[in-house]
mmCIF file of C-alpha atoms in Angstrom:
data_model
loop_
_atom_site.group_PDB
_atom_site.id
_atom_site.type_symbol
_atom_site.label_atom_id
_atom_site.label_comp_id
_atom_site.label_asym_id
_atom_site.label_seq_id
_atom_site.Cartn_x
_atom_site.Cartn_y
_atom_site.Cartn_z
ATOM 1 C CA ALA A 1 -54.003 22.642 -24.291
ATOM 2 C CA GLN A 2 -53.489 22.027 -28.060
ATOM 3 C CA LYS A 3 -50.413 21.238 -30.069
ATOM 4 C CA VAL A 4 -49.327 20.668 -33.492
ATOM 5 C CA THR A 5 -46.048 18.514 -34.399
ATOM 6 C CA GLN A 6 -44.605 17.967 -37.897
ATOM 7 C CA ALA A 7 -41.843 15.632 -37.331
ATOM 8 C CA GLN A 8 -40.361 16.328 -40.838
ATOM 9 C CA THR A 9 -38.254 19.580 -40.615
ATOM 10 C CA GLU A 10 -36.924 19.039 -44.155
ATOM 11 C CA ILE A 11 -37.676 16.710 -46.874
ATOM 12 C CA SER A 12 -35.628 16.539 -50.263
ATOM 13 C CA VAL A 13 -37.175 14.571 -53.132
ATOM 14 C CA VAL A 14 -36.454 14.269 -56.869
ATOM 15 C CA GLU A 15 -38.998 15.927 -59.365
ATOM 16 C CA LYS A 16 -41.976 13.857 -60.106
ATOM 17 C CA GLU A 17 -41.493 11.687 -56.901
ATOM 18 C CA ASP A 18 -44.709 11.489 -54.525
ATOM 19 C CA VAL A 19 -44.095 12.816 -50.894
ATOM 20 C CA THR A 20 -46.033 12.762 -47.709
ATOM 21 C CA LEU A 21 -45.983 15.353 -45.055
ATOM 22 C CA ASP A 22 -46.846 14.100 -41.923
ATOM 23 C CA CYS A 23 -49.093 16.184 -39.486
ATOM 24 C CA VAL A 24 -50.322 14.894 -35.835
ATOM 25 C CA TYR A 25 -51.834 16.668 -33.575
ATOM 26 C CA GLU A 26 -53.310 16.993 -30.033
ATOM 27 C CA THR A 27 -56.234 18.405 -28.679
ATOM 28 C CA ARG A 28 -59.117 18.166 -25.501
ATOM 29 C CA ASP A 29 -61.720 19.440 -27.825
ATOM 30 C CA THR A 30 -63.866 16.908 -29.809
ATOM 31 C CA THR A 31 -64.751 19.795 -32.220
ATOM 32 C CA TYR A 32 -61.805 21.362 -34.020
ATOM 33 C CA TYR A 33 -60.257 22.307 -37.526
ATOM 34 C CA LEU A 34 -57.344 21.405 -39.407
ATOM 35 C CA PHE A 35 -55.301 23.514 -42.092
ATOM 36 C CA TRP A 36 -52.246 23.427 -44.129
ATOM 37 C CA TYR A 37 -50.789 26.177 -45.569
ATOM 38 C CA LYS A 38 -48.008 26.871 -47.841
ATOM 39 C CA GLN A 39 -45.114 29.629 -47.442
ATOM 40 C CA PRO A 40 -43.127 29.239 -50.725
ATOM 41 C CA PRO A 41 -39.998 31.963 -50.568
ATOM 42 C CA SER A 42 -42.108 35.182 -50.729
ATOM 43 C CA GLY A 43 -43.044 34.741 -47.365
ATOM 44 C CA GLU A 44 -47.084 34.876 -47.644
ATOM 45 C CA LEU A 45 -49.196 31.821 -46.048
ATOM 46 C CA VAL A 46 -51.175 30.502 -48.695
ATOM 47 C CA PHE A 47 -54.471 28.712 -47.310
ATOM 48 C CA LEU A 48 -54.590 25.330 -49.081
ATOM 49 C CA ILE A 49 -56.808 23.150 -47.206
ATOM 50 C CA ARG A 50 -59.488 23.261 -44.182
ATOM 51 C CA ARG A 51 -60.906 20.431 -42.553
ATOM 52 C CA ASN A 52 -63.341 19.944 -39.398
ATOM 53 C CA SER A 53 -63.337 17.185 -37.022
ATOM 54 C CA PHE A 54 -66.500 15.785 -38.292
ATOM 55 C CA ASP A 55 -65.008 15.196 -41.366
ATOM 56 C CA GLU A 56 -62.529 11.968 -42.143
ATOM 57 C CA GLN A 57 -63.412 12.023 -45.728
ATOM 58 C CA ASN A 58 -60.082 12.312 -47.747
ATOM 59 C CA GLU A 59 -59.654 14.892 -50.118
ATOM 60 C CA ILE A 60 -57.968 15.141 -53.310
ATOM 61 C CA SER A 61 -57.298 18.117 -55.338
ATOM 62 C CA GLY A 62 -55.277 17.959 -58.284
ATOM 63 C CA ARG A 63 -51.859 16.317 -57.389
ATOM 64 C CA TYR A 64 -52.357 17.610 -53.495
ATOM 65 C CA SER A 65 -54.367 14.865 -51.396
ATOM 66 C CA TRP A 66 -55.031 14.846 -47.657
ATOM 67 C CA ASN A 67 -55.791 11.615 -45.469
ATOM 68 C CA PHE A 68 -57.491 12.836 -42.200
ATOM 69 C CA GLN A 69 -57.446 9.783 -39.282
ATOM 70 C CA LYS A 70 -59.036 10.676 -36.087
ATOM 71 C CA SER A 71 -57.922 7.270 -34.511
ATOM 72 C CA THR A 72 -54.469 8.485 -35.020
ATOM 73 C CA SER A 73 -54.775 12.208 -34.695
ATOM 74 C CA SER A 74 -53.078 12.566 -37.775
ATOM 75 C CA PHE A 75 -54.118 14.623 -40.767
ATOM 76 C CA ASN A 76 -50.942 14.182 -43.480
ATOM 77 C CA PHE A 77 -50.733 15.882 -46.808
ATOM 78 C CA THR A 78 -49.728 13.941 -50.042
ATOM 79 C CA ILE A 79 -48.263 15.298 -53.213
ATOM 80 C CA THR A 80 -48.196 13.333 -55.885
ATOM 81 C CA ALA A 81 -45.646 14.090 -58.766
ATOM 82 C CA SER A 82 -43.703 16.606 -57.213
ATOM 83 C CA GLN A 83 -42.713 19.939 -59.018
ATOM 84 C CA VAL A 84 -40.400 22.288 -58.597
ATOM 85 C CA VAL A 85 -42.817 24.942 -57.767
ATOM 86 C CA ASP A 86 -43.885 22.971 -54.725
ATOM 87 C CA SER A 87 -40.546 24.064 -52.916
ATOM 88 C CA ALA A 88 -42.027 25.687 -49.728
ATOM 89 C CA VAL A 89 -42.380 25.478 -46.387
ATOM 90 C CA TYR A 90 -45.715 23.669 -45.398
ATOM 91 C CA PHE A 91 -47.652 24.400 -42.179
ATOM 92 C CA CYS A 92 -50.073 22.383 -40.348
ATOM 93 C CA ALA A 93 -52.364 24.267 -37.998
ATOM 94 C CA LEU A 94 -55.326 23.595 -35.527
ATOM 95 C CA SER A 95 -58.579 25.751 -34.526
ATOM 96 C CA GLU A 96 -60.453 24.253 -31.783
ATOM 97 C CA ALA A 97 -63.930 25.093 -31.789
ATOM 98 C CA TRP A 98 -64.287 26.805 -28.282
ATOM 99 C CA ASN A 99 -62.115 29.457 -28.756
ATOM 100 C CA ALA A 100 -64.630 32.028 -30.500
ATOM 101 C CA GLY A 101 -61.449 33.801 -31.504
ATOM 102 C CA ASN A 102 -60.241 30.982 -33.934
ATOM 103 C CA MET A 103 -56.609 31.368 -33.475
ATOM 104 C CA LEU A 104 -54.367 28.589 -35.285
ATOM 105 C CA THR A 105 -51.997 26.535 -33.342
ATOM 106 C CA PHE A 106 -49.176 25.834 -36.213
ATOM 107 C CA GLY A 107 -46.955 22.911 -36.211
ATOM 108 C CA GLY A 108 -43.278 23.924 -36.505
ATOM 109 C CA GLY A 109 -43.367 23.455 -40.321
ATOM 110 C CA THR A 110 -41.693 21.071 -43.286
ATOM 111 C CA ARG A 111 -39.573 22.815 -45.596
ATOM 112 C CA LEU A 112 -39.557 20.835 -48.895
ATOM 113 C CA MET A 113 -37.305 20.589 -51.519
ATOM 114 C CA VAL A 114 -37.870 19.295 -54.847
ATOM 115 C CA LYS A 115 -34.817 19.401 -57.467
ATOM 116 C CA PRO A 116 -35.401 19.300 -60.925
ATOM 117 C CA GLY B 1 -56.524 45.654 -52.245
ATOM 118 C CA ALA B 2 -57.330 41.813 -53.280
ATOM 119 C CA GLY B 3 -55.303 40.642 -50.051
ATOM 120 C CA VAL B 4 -53.865 41.539 -46.595
ATOM 121 C CA SER B 5 -51.327 44.087 -46.933
ATOM 122 C CA GLN B 6 -48.605 44.651 -44.491
ATOM 123 C CA SER B 7 -46.018 47.282 -44.524
ATOM 124 C CA PRO B 8 -42.804 47.997 -44.235
ATOM 125 C CA SER B 9 -42.107 44.723 -45.662
ATOM 126 C CA ASN B 10 -38.692 45.270 -43.991
ATOM 127 C CA LYS B 11 -37.839 47.111 -41.024
ATOM 128 C CA VAL B 12 -34.450 47.751 -39.376
ATOM 129 C CA THR B 13 -34.131 49.069 -35.709
ATOM 130 C CA GLU B 14 -31.966 50.072 -33.475
ATOM 131 C CA LYS B 15 -32.402 48.528 -29.688
ATOM 132 C CA GLY B 16 -34.313 50.548 -27.538
ATOM 133 C CA LYS B 17 -36.466 52.149 -30.616
ATOM 134 C CA ASP B 18 -40.035 51.877 -30.745
ATOM 135 C CA VAL B 19 -41.834 50.499 -33.919
ATOM 136 C CA GLU B 20 -45.452 50.213 -35.674
ATOM 137 C CA LEU B 21 -46.266 47.504 -38.080
ATOM 138 C CA ARG B 22 -49.296 47.999 -40.586
ATOM 139 C CA CYS B 23 -51.866 45.805 -41.258
ATOM 140 C CA ASP B 24 -54.680 46.372 -44.020
ATOM 141 C CA PRO B 25 -56.991 43.716 -44.170
ATOM 142 C CA ILE B 26 -59.159 42.010 -47.143
ATOM 143 C CA SER B 27 -61.809 44.531 -47.254
ATOM 144 C CA GLY B 28 -65.098 43.091 -45.602
ATOM 145 C CA HIS B 29 -63.118 40.646 -43.096
ATOM 146 C CA THR B 30 -63.958 41.502 -39.661
ATOM 147 C CA ALA B 31 -61.693 39.692 -37.797
ATOM 148 C CA LEU B 32 -57.875 40.589 -38.249
ATOM 149 C CA TYR B 33 -54.972 38.404 -36.828
ATOM 150 C CA TRP B 34 -51.560 39.187 -35.853
ATOM 151 C CA TYR B 35 -49.134 35.972 -35.478
ATOM 152 C CA ARG B 36 -44.918 36.133 -34.808
ATOM 153 C CA GLN B 37 -42.859 33.589 -37.100
ATOM 154 C CA SER B 38 -39.053 33.215 -35.671
ATOM 155 C CA LEU B 39 -36.592 30.779 -35.884
ATOM 156 C CA GLY B 40 -36.689 29.846 -32.401
ATOM 157 C CA GLN B 41 -40.304 29.614 -31.861
ATOM 158 C CA GLY B 42 -42.134 28.947 -34.962
ATOM 159 C CA LEU B 43 -45.339 30.529 -35.863
ATOM 160 C CA GLU B 44 -47.053 31.937 -32.863
ATOM 161 C CA PHE B 45 -50.362 33.903 -32.051
ATOM 162 C CA LEU B 46 -50.075 37.262 -30.914
ATOM 163 C CA ILE B 47 -53.173 39.325 -30.699
ATOM 164 C CA TYR B 48 -56.749 38.791 -32.603
ATOM 165 C CA PHE B 49 -59.321 41.563 -33.175
ATOM 166 C CA GLN B 50 -63.241 41.409 -33.738
ATOM 167 C CA GLY B 51 -64.017 44.778 -35.145
ATOM 168 C CA ASN B 52 -61.967 47.309 -33.218
ATOM 169 C CA SER B 53 -61.947 45.238 -29.636
ATOM 170 C CA ALA B 54 -59.138 42.753 -29.127
ATOM 171 C CA PRO B 55 -61.059 40.003 -26.932
ATOM 172 C CA ASP B 56 -57.691 37.917 -26.936
ATOM 173 C CA LYS B 57 -54.511 39.567 -26.304
ATOM 174 C CA SER B 58 -53.438 36.392 -24.908
ATOM 175 C CA GLY B 59 -50.162 35.909 -26.905
ATOM 176 C CA LEU B 60 -48.831 39.257 -26.198
ATOM 177 C CA PRO B 61 -45.174 38.591 -24.829
ATOM 178 C CA SER B 62 -44.627 41.393 -22.998
ATOM 179 C CA ASP B 63 -46.356 44.970 -22.139
ATOM 180 C CA ARG B 64 -43.921 46.568 -25.007
ATOM 181 C CA PHE B 65 -46.340 44.787 -27.302
ATOM 182 C CA SER B 66 -49.805 46.540 -28.108
ATOM 183 C CA ALA B 67 -51.686 46.744 -30.852
ATOM 184 C CA GLU B 68 -54.961 48.778 -32.197
ATOM 185 C CA ARG B 69 -57.626 48.657 -34.969
ATOM 186 C CA THR B 70 -59.700 51.368 -36.240
ATOM 187 C CA GLY B 71 -62.555 51.341 -37.995
ATOM 188 C CA GLY B 72 -62.526 48.121 -38.172
ATOM 189 C CA SER B 73 -59.892 48.128 -40.858
ATOM 190 C CA VAL B 74 -56.558 49.117 -40.573
ATOM 191 C CA SER B 75 -54.730 47.393 -37.555
ATOM 192 C CA THR B 76 -51.148 48.853 -36.186
ATOM 193 C CA LEU B 77 -48.947 46.573 -34.065
ATOM 194 C CA THR B 78 -46.675 48.626 -31.671
ATOM 195 C CA ILE B 79 -43.456 47.454 -30.096
ATOM 196 C CA GLN B 80 -41.998 49.580 -27.475
ATOM 197 C CA ARG B 81 -38.471 49.823 -26.973
ATOM 198 C CA THR B 82 -37.432 46.861 -29.137
ATOM 199 C CA GLN B 83 -34.819 44.024 -28.067
ATOM 200 C CA GLN B 84 -32.868 41.835 -30.293
ATOM 201 C CA GLU B 85 -35.553 39.120 -29.426
ATOM 202 C CA ASP B 86 -38.044 40.709 -31.050
ATOM 203 C CA SER B 87 -36.750 40.024 -34.301
ATOM 204 C CA ALA B 88 -38.935 37.973 -36.295
ATOM 205 C CA VAL B 89 -41.651 38.089 -39.179
ATOM 206 C CA TYR B 90 -44.651 39.629 -38.181
ATOM 207 C CA LEU B 91 -47.653 38.408 -39.861
ATOM 208 C CA CYS B 92 -51.202 39.590 -40.389
ATOM 209 C CA ALA B 93 -54.184 37.575 -41.231
ATOM 210 C CA SER B 94 -58.266 38.343 -41.672
ATOM 211 C CA SER B 95 -61.036 36.261 -42.045
ATOM 212 C CA LEU B 96 -64.819 36.771 -42.035
ATOM 213 C CA GLU B 97 -66.042 36.220 -38.740
ATOM 214 C CA ASN B 98 -68.815 33.603 -37.987
ATOM 215 C CA PRO B 99 -68.761 32.413 -34.267
ATOM 216 C CA ARG B 100 -70.160 28.831 -36.069
ATOM 217 C CA ILE B 101 -67.666 27.720 -38.119
ATOM 218 C CA LYS B 102 -63.808 28.471 -38.149
ATOM 219 C CA ASN B 103 -63.239 30.880 -41.388
ATOM 220 C CA ILE B 104 -60.134 30.851 -43.259
ATOM 221 C CA GLN B 105 -57.549 33.170 -42.359
ATOM 222 C CA TYR B 106 -55.935 34.837 -45.031
ATOM 223 C CA PHE B 107 -52.116 36.374 -44.612
ATOM 224 C CA GLY B 108 -49.775 38.797 -45.681
ATOM 225 C CA ALA B 109 -46.561 38.363 -46.568
ATOM 226 C CA GLY B 110 -45.150 39.728 -43.477
ATOM 227 C CA THR B 111 -43.198 42.386 -41.944
ATOM 228 C CA ARG B 112 -39.670 41.125 -41.307
ATOM 229 C CA LEU B 113 -38.115 42.904 -37.976
ATOM 230 C CA SER B 114 -34.387 43.226 -37.336
ATOM 231 C CA VAL B 115 -33.132 44.632 -34.185
ATOM 232 C CA LEU B 116 -29.993 45.560 -34.256
#
């Protein structure tokens, strides 16, 4: 069965620090998709990135970057020069290709607090 | 509307009463999902709709939970004889349906259910 683990339940940093959120996943499928979502205090899950298992290229989007390593089953998320507005709960999720329903299996989330 | 809309945003009910939660997906999205977010269980999948049919109900925690979708659009999640353990945030998501790729799910802000 699939599983996503976010070992860091809470991280606190000071503004402008870099921070990395860890995500480790388990799946028996060779084709799968990984996602990161952000949940601000308003409650809505905001999509950040989707990556398929055949694309191990790292990705950068502004201050955000993602490091996908199949060898360690990890899909880590780094925020560079963090800002107070980055404060939220961040979820990593997995979807397996065999599952036509596309349901997401989520990690437990990491609460990031960025202090001014 | 532009995004996934859920109503009510908050619902307080007494144990044993029935409740209905509504989800209005993004226009044109054929797939619709219900998830539950609780302190003890994190984010868990409940049910998935493709059009008006629900090929995957595997996540529904008991037969007190049911859902329907009409006209390929609005969905209602019904919880009968509510129990205190049903207290959680119920999140709805929608996506375009494509069996070949894992489409991005876009989430609503959720309905916070409190069972007294």
